[in-house]
PDB file of C-alpha atoms in Angstrom:
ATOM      1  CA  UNK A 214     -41.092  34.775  61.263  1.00 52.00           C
ATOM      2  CA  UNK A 215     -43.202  32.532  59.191  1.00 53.00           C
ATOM      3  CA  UNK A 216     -43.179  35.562  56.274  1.00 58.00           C
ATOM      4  CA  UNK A 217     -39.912  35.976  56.571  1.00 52.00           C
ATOM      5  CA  UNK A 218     -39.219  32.301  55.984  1.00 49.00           C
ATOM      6  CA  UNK A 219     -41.439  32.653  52.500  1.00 51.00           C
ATOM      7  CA  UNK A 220     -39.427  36.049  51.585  1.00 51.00           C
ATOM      8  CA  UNK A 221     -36.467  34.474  51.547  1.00 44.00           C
ATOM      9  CA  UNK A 222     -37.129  31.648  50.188  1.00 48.00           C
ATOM     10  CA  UNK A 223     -38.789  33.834  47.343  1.00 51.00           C
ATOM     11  CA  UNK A 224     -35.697  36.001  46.588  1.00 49.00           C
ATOM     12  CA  UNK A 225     -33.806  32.348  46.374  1.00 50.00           C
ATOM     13  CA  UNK A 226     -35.616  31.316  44.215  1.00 50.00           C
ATOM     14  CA  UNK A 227     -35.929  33.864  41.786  1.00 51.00           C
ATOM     15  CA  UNK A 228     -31.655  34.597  42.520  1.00 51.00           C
ATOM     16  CA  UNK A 229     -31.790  31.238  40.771  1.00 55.00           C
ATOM     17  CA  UNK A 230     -33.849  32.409  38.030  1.00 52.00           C
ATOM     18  CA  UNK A 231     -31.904  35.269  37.235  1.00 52.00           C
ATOM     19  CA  UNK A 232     -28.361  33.830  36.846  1.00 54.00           C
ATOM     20  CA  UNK A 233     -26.209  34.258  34.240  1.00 58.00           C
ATOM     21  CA  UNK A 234     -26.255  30.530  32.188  1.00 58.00           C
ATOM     22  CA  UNK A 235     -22.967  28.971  32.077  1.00 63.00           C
ATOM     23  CA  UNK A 236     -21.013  30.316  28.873  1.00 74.00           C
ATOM     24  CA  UNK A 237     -20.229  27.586  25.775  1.00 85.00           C
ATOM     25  CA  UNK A 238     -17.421  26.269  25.318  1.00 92.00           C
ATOM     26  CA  UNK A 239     -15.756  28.574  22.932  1.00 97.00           C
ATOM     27  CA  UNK A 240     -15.534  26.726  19.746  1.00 98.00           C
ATOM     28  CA  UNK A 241     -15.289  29.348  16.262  1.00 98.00           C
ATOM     29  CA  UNK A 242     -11.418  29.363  15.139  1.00 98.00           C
ATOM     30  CA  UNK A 243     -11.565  33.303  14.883  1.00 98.00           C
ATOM     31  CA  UNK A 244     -12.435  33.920  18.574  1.00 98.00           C
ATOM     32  CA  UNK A 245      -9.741  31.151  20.190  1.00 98.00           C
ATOM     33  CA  UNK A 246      -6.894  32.552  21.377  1.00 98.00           C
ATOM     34  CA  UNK A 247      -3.762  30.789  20.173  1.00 98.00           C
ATOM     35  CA  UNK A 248      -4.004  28.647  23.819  1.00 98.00           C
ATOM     36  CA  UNK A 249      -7.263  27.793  23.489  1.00 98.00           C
ATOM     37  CA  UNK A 250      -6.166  26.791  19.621  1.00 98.00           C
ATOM     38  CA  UNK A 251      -3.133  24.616  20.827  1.00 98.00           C
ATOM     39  CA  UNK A 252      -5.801  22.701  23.775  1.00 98.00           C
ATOM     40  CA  UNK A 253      -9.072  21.995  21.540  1.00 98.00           C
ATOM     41  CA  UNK A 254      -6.485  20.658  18.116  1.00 98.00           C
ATOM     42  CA  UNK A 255      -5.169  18.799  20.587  1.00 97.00           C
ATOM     43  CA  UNK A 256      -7.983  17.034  21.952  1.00 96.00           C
ATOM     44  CA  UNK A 257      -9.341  16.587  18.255  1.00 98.00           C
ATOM     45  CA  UNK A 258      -7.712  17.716  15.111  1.00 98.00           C
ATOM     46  CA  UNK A 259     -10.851  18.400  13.388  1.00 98.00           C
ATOM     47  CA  UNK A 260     -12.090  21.964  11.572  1.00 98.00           C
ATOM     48  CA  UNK A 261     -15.668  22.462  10.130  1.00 98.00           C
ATOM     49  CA  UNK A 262     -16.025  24.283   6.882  1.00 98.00           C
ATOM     50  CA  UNK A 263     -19.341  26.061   6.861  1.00 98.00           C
ATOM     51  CA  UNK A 264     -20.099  26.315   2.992  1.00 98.00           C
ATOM     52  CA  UNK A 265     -22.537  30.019   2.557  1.00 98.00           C
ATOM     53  CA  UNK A 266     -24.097  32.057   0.109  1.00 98.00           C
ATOM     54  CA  UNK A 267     -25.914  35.184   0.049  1.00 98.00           C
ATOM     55  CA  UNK A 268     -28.633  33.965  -1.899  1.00 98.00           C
ATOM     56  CA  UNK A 269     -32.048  33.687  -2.074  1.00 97.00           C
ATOM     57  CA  UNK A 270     -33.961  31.845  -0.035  1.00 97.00           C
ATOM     58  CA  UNK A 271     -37.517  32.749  -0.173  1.00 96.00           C
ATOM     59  CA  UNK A 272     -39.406  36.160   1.173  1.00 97.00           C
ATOM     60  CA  UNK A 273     -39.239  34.110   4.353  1.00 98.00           C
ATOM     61  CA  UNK A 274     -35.591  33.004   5.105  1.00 98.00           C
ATOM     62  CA  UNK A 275     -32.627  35.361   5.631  1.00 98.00           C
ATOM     63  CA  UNK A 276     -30.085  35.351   2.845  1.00 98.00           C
ATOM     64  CA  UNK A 277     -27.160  34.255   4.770  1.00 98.00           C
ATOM     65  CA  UNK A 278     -29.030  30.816   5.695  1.00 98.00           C
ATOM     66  CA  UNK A 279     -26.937  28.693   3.986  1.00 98.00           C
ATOM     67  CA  UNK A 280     -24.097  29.800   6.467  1.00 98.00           C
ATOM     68  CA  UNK A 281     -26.073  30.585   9.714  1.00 98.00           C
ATOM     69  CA  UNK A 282     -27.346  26.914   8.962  1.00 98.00           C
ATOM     70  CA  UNK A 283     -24.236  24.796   8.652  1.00 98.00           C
ATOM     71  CA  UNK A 284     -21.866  27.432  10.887  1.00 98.00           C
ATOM     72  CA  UNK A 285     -25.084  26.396  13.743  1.00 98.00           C
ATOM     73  CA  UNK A 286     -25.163  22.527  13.377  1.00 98.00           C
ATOM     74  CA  UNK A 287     -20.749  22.576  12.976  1.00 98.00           C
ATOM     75  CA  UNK A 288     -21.006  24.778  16.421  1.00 98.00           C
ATOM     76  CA  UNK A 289     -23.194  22.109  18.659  1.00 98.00           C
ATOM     77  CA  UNK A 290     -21.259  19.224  16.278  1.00 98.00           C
ATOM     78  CA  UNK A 291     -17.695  20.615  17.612  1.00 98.00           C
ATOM     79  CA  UNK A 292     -18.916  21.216  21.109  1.00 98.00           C
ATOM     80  CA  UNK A 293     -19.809  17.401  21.243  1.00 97.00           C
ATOM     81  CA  UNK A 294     -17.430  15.701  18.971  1.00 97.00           C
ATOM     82  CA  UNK A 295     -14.566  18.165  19.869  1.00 98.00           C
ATOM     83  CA  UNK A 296     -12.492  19.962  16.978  1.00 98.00           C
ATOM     84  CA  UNK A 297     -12.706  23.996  15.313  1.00 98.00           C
ATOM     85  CA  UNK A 298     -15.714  25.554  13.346  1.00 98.00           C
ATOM     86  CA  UNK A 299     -13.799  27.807  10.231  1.00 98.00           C
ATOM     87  CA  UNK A 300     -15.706  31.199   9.374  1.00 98.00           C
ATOM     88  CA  UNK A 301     -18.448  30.486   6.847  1.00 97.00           C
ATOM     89  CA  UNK A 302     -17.706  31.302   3.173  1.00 97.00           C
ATOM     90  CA  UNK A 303     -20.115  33.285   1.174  1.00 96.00           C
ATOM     91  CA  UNK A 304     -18.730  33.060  -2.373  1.00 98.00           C
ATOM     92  CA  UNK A 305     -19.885  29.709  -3.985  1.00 98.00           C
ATOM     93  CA  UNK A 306     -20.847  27.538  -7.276  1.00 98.00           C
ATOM     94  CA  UNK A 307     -23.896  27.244  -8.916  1.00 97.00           C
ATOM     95  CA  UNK A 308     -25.688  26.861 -12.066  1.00 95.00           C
ATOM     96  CA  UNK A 309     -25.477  29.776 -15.020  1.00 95.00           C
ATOM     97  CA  UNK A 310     -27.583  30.488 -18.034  1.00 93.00           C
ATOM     98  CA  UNK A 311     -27.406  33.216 -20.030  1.00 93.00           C
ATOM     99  CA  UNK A 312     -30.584  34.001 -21.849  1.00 90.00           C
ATOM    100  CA  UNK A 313     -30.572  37.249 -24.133  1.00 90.00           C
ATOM    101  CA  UNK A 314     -27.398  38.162 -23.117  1.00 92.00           C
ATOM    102  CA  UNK A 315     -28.679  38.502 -19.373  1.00 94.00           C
ATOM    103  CA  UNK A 316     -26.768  35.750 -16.989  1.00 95.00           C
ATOM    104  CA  UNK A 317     -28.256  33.805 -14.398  1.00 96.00           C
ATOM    105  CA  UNK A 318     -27.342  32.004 -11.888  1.00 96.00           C
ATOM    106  CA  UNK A 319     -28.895  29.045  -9.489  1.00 95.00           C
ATOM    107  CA  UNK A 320     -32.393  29.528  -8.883  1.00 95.00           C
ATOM    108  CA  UNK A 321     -33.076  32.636 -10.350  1.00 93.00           C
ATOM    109  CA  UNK A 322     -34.195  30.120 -13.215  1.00 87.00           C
ATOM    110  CA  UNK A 323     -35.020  27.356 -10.979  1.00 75.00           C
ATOM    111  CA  UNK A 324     -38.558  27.174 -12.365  1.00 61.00           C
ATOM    112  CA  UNK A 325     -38.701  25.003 -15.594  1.00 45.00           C
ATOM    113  CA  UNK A 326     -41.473  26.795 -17.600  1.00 46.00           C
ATOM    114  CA  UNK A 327     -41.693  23.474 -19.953  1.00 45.00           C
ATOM    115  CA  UNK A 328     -42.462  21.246 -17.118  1.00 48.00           C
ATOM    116  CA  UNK A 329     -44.764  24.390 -14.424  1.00 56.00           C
ATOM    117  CA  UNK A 330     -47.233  26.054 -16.254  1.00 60.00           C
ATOM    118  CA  UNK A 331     -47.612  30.017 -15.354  1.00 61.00           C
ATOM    119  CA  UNK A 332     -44.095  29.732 -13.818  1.00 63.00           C
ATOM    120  CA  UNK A 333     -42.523  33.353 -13.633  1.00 68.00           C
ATOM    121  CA  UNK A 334     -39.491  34.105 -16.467  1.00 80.00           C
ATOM    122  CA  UNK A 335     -35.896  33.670 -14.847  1.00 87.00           C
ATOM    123  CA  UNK A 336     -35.004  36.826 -12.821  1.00 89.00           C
ATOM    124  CA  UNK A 337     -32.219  38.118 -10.778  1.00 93.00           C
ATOM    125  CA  UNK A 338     -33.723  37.249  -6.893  1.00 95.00           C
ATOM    126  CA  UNK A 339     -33.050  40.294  -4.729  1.00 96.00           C
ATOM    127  CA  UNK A 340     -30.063  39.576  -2.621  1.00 97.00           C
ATOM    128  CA  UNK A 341     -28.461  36.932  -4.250  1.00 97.00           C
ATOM    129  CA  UNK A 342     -24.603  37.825  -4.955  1.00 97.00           C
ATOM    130  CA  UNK A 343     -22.221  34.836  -4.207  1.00 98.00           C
ATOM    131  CA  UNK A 344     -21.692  33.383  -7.761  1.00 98.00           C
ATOM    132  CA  UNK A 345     -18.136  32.088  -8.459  1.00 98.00           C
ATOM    133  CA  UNK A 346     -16.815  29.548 -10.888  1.00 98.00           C
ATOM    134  CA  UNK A 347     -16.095  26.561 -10.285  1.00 98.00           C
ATOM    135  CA  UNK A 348     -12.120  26.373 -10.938  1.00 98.00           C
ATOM    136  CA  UNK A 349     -11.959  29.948  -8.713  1.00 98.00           C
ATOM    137  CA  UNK A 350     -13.948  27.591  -5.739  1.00 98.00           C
ATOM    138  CA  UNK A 351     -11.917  24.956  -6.596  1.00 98.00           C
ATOM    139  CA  UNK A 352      -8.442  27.440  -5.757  1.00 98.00           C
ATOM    140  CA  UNK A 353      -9.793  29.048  -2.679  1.00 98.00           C
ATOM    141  CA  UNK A 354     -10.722  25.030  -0.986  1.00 98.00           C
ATOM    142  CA  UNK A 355      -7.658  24.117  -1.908  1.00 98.00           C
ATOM    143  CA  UNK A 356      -5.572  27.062  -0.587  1.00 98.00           C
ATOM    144  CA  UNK A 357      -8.154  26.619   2.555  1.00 98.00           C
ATOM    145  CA  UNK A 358      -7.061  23.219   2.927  1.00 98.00           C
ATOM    146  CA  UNK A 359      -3.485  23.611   2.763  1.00 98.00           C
ATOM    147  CA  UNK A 360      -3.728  25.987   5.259  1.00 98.00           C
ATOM    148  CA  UNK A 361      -5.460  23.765   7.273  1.00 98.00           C
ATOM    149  CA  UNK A 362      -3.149  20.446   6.840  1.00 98.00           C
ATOM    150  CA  UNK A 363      -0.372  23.300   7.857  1.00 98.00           C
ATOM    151  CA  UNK A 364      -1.867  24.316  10.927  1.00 98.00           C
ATOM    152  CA  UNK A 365      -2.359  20.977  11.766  1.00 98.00           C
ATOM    153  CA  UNK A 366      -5.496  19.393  11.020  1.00 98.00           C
ATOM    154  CA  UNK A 367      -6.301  15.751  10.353  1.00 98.00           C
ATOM    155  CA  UNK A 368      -9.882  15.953   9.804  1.00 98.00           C
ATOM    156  CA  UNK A 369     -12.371  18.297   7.434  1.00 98.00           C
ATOM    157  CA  UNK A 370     -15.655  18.509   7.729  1.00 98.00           C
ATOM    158  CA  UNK A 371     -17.446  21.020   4.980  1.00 98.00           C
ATOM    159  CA  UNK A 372     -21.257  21.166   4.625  1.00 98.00           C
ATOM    160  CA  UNK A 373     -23.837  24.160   2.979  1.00 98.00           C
ATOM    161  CA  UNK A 374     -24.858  25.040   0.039  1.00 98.00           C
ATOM    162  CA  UNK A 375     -25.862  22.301  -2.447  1.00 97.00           C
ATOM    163  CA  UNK A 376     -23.553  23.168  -5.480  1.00 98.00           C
ATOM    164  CA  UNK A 377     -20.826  24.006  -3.087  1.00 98.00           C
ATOM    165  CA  UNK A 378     -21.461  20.546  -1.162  1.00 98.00           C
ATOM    166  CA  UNK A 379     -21.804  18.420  -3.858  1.00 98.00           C
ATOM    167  CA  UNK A 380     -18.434  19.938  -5.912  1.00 98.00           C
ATOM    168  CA  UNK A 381     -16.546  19.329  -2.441  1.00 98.00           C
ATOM    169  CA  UNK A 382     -17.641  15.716  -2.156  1.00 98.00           C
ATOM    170  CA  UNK A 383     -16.433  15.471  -5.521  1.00 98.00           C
ATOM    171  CA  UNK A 384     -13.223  16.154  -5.114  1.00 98.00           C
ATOM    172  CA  UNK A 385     -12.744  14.626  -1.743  1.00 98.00           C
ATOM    173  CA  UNK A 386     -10.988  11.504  -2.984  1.00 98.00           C
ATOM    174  CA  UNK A 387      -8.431  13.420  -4.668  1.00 98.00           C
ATOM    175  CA  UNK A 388      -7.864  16.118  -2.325  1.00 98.00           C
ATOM    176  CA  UNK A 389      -7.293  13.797   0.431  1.00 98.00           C
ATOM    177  CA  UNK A 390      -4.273  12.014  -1.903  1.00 97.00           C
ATOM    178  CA  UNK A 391      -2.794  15.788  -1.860  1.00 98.00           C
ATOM    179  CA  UNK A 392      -3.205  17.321   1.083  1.00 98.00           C
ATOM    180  CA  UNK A 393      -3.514  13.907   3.627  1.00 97.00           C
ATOM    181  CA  UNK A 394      -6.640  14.975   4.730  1.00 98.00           C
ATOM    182  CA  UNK A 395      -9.632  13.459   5.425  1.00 98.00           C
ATOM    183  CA  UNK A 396     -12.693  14.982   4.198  1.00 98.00           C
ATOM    184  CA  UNK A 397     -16.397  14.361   5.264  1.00 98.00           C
ATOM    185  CA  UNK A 398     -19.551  15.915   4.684  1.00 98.00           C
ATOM    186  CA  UNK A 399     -23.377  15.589   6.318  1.00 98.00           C
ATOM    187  CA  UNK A 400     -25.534  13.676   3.547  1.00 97.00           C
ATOM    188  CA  UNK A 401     -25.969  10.544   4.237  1.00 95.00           C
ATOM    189  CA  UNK A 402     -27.491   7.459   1.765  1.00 92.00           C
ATOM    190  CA  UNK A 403     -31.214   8.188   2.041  1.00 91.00           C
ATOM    191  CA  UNK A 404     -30.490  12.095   3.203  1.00 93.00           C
ATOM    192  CA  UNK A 405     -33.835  13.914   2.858  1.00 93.00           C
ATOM    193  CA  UNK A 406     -35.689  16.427   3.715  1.00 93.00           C
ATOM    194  CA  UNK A 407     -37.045  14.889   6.793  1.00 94.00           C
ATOM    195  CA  UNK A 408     -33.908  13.426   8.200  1.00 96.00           C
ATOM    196  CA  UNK A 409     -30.927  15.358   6.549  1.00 97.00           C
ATOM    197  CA  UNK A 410     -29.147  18.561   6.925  1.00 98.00           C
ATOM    198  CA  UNK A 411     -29.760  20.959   3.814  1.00 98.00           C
ATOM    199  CA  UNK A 412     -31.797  19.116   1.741  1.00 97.00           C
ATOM    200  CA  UNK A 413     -34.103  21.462   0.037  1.00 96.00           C
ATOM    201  CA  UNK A 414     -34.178  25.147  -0.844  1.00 96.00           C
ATOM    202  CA  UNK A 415     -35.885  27.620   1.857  1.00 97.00           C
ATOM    203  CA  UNK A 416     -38.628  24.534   2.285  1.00 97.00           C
ATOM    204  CA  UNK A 417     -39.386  22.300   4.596  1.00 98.00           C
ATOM    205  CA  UNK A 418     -35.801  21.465   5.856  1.00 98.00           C
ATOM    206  CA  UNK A 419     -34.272  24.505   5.648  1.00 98.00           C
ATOM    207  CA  UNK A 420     -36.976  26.372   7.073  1.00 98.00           C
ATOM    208  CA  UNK A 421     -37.118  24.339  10.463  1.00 98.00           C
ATOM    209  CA  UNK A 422     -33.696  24.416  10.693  1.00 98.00           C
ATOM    210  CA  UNK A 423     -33.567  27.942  10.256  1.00 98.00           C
ATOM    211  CA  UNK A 424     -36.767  28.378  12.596  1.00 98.00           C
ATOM    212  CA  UNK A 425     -34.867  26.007  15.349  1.00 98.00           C
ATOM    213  CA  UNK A 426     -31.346  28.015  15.302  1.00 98.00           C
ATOM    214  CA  UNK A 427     -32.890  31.427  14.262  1.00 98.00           C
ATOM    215  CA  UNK A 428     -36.446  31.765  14.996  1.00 98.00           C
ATOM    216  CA  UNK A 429     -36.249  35.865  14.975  1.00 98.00           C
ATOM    217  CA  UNK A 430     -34.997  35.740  11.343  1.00 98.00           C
ATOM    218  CA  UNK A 431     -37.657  33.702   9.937  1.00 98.00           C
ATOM    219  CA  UNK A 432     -40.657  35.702   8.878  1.00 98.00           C
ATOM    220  CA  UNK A 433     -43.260  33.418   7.726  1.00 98.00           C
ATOM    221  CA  UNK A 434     -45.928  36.165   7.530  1.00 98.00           C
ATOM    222  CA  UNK A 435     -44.253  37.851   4.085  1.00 98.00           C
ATOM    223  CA  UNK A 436     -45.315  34.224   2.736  1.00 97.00           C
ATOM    224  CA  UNK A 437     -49.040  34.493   1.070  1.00 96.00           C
ATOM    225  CA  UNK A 438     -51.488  31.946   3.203  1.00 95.00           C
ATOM    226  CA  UNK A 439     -52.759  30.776   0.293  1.00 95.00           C
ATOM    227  CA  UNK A 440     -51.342  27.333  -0.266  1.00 93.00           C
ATOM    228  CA  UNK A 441     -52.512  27.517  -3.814  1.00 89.00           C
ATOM    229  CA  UNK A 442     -49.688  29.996  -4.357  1.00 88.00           C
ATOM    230  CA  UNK A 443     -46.386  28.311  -5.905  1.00 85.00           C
ATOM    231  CA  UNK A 444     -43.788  29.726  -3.368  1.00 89.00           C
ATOM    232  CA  UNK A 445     -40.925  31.581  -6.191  1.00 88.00           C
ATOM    233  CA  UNK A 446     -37.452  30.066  -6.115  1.00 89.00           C
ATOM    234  CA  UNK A 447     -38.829  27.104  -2.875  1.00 93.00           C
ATOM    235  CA  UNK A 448     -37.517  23.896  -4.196  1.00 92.00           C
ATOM    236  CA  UNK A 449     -39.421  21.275  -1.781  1.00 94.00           C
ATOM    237  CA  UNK A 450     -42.361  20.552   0.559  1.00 95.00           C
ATOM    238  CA  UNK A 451     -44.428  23.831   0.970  1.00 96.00           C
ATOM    239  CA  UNK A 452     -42.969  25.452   4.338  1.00 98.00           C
ATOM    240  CA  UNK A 453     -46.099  27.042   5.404  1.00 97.00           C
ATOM    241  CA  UNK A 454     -47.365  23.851   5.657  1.00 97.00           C
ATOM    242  CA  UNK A 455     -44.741  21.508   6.919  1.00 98.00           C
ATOM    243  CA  UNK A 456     -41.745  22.984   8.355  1.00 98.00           C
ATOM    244  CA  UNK A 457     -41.552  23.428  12.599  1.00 98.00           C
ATOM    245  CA  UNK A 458     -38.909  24.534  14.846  1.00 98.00           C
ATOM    246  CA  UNK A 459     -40.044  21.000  16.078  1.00 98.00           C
ATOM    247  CA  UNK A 460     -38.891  18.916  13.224  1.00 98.00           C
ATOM    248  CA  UNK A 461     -35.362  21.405  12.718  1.00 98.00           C
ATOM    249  CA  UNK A 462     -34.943  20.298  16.205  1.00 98.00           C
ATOM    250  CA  UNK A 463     -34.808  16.663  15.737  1.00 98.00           C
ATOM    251  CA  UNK A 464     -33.387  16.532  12.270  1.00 98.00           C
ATOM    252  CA  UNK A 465     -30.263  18.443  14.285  1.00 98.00           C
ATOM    253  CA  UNK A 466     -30.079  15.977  17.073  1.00 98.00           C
ATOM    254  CA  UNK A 467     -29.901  12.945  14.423  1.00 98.00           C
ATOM    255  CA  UNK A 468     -27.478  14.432  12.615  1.00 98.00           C
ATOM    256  CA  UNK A 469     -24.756  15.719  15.426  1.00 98.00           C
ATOM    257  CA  UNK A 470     -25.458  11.734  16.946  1.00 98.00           C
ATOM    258  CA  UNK A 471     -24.569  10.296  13.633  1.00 98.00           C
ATOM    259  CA  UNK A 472     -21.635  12.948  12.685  1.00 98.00           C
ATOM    260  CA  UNK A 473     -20.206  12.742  16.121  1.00 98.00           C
ATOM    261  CA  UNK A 474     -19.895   8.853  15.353  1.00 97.00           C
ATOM    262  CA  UNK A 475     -17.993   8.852  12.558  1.00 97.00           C
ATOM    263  CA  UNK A 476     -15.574  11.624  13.477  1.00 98.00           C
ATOM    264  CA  UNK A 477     -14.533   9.494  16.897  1.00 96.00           C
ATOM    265  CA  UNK A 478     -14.810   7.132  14.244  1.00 96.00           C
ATOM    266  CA  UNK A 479     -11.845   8.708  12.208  1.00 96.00           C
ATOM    267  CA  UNK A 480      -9.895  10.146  15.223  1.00 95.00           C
ATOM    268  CA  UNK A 481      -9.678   6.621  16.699  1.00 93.00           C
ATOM    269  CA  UNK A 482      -7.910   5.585  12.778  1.00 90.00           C
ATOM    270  CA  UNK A 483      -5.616   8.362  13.471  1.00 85.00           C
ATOM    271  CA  UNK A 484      -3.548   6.773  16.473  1.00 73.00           C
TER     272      UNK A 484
END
């Protein structure tokens, strides 16, 4: 009887172990249906704008992690502070430089060979293809965000890559005059690489956050273990030294705190 007992209290316990987690609330505006739509706008009239790339981001990072980062931090930022994470785009700004009548973009000439000695010539890094101009970026936000102000939004929140970041922030004042909007991104005064979301290039930051949302996709091992080695195209602290799933972690918990602040924030302005 005794063994019995134990049995079943084994095959209880491991019932337990074996069940199916609760699913997440369904957040990504291409998987809602249109009721699911009507209830979460509802509750909070707020879409995320994951700003992508297919770029470059080291031997070590995949090339879609300026999307998989932001589209990741939007998803557990929406689940919290309610509202709809957009699809990511992949098409994006960036620096250009032609140099004998080859063009360039971003950091396929990152390295300054005036100011790094032995730093390799520009060259095309495998992979990258997202390259748009600025006034074609600057058509397909504001188409996006017409759309969005039509279907009902109040509230924007766009965050990724740097150029693309940093050209929507610049426009935010105006856009929000046309389309009655308003616009936020992540960066913060003091932002950095420690304590804000995409601050670097496939370095420290990026690489934990990458490592905390995706650990299968980060290979660390097709980076040389010599420290010595200057890391191609890796603008920031060395990631073989100082990036963690650890510190992606925590950088991800400040941030959805302090976002899901100021969007309550900006819903509570709206009634």
């Amino acid at each position: 009887m005794k063994n019995l007992f134990f049995i079943v209290l084994t095959l209880a316990f491991l019932a337990g172990c074996t069940r199916n987690p609760e699913p997440k609330t369904e957040v990504e505006y291409a998987k809602l249906t249109p009721a699911e739509f009507r209830e979460r706008i509802k509750q909070a009239p707020v879409a995320y704008l994951p700003l992508g790339t297919l770029e470059w981001h080291g031997e070590h990072l995949p090339l879609g992690s300026d999307g998989l980062q932001s589209a990741a931090f939007f998803n557990d930022l929406a689940r919290q502070a309610g509202g709809i994470v957009m699809p990511m785009l992949f098409l994006g700004p960036d620096s250009r430089r032609e140099i004998d009548g080859k063009v360039f973009y971003g950091m396929d000439f990152w390295f300054d060979q005036s100011s790094l000695k032995n730093a390799p010539e520009p060259s095309q890094l495998d992979g990258s293809a997202y390259w748009i101009s600025d006034s074609l970026f600057c058509q397909v936000l504001e188409a996006t965000l017409f759309q969005l102000k039509r279907a009902g939004f109040k509230v924007l929140v766009a965050h990724g890559h740097g150029p693309s970041t940093t050209f929507f922030i610049r426009h935010s004042e105006s856009w929000e005059k046309q389309f009655g909007l308003k616009l936020m991104a992540c960066w913060f005064e003091g932002s950095g690489a420690e304590n804000g979301i995409m601050c670097d290039h496939a370095a420290m930051n990026e690489t934990s956050l990458v490592m905390h949302y995706y650990p299968d996709l980060v290979k660390m091992n097709n980076l040389p273990a010599d420290t010595s080695v200057i890391l191609r195209a890796v603008a920031g602290k060395d990631p073989r030294i100082y990036a963690s799933p650890r510190l992606g972690a925590k950088i991800v918990k400040e941030n959805v705190e302090r976002m899901k602040i100021l969007i309550r924030k900006e819903l509570d302005n709206l009634h």
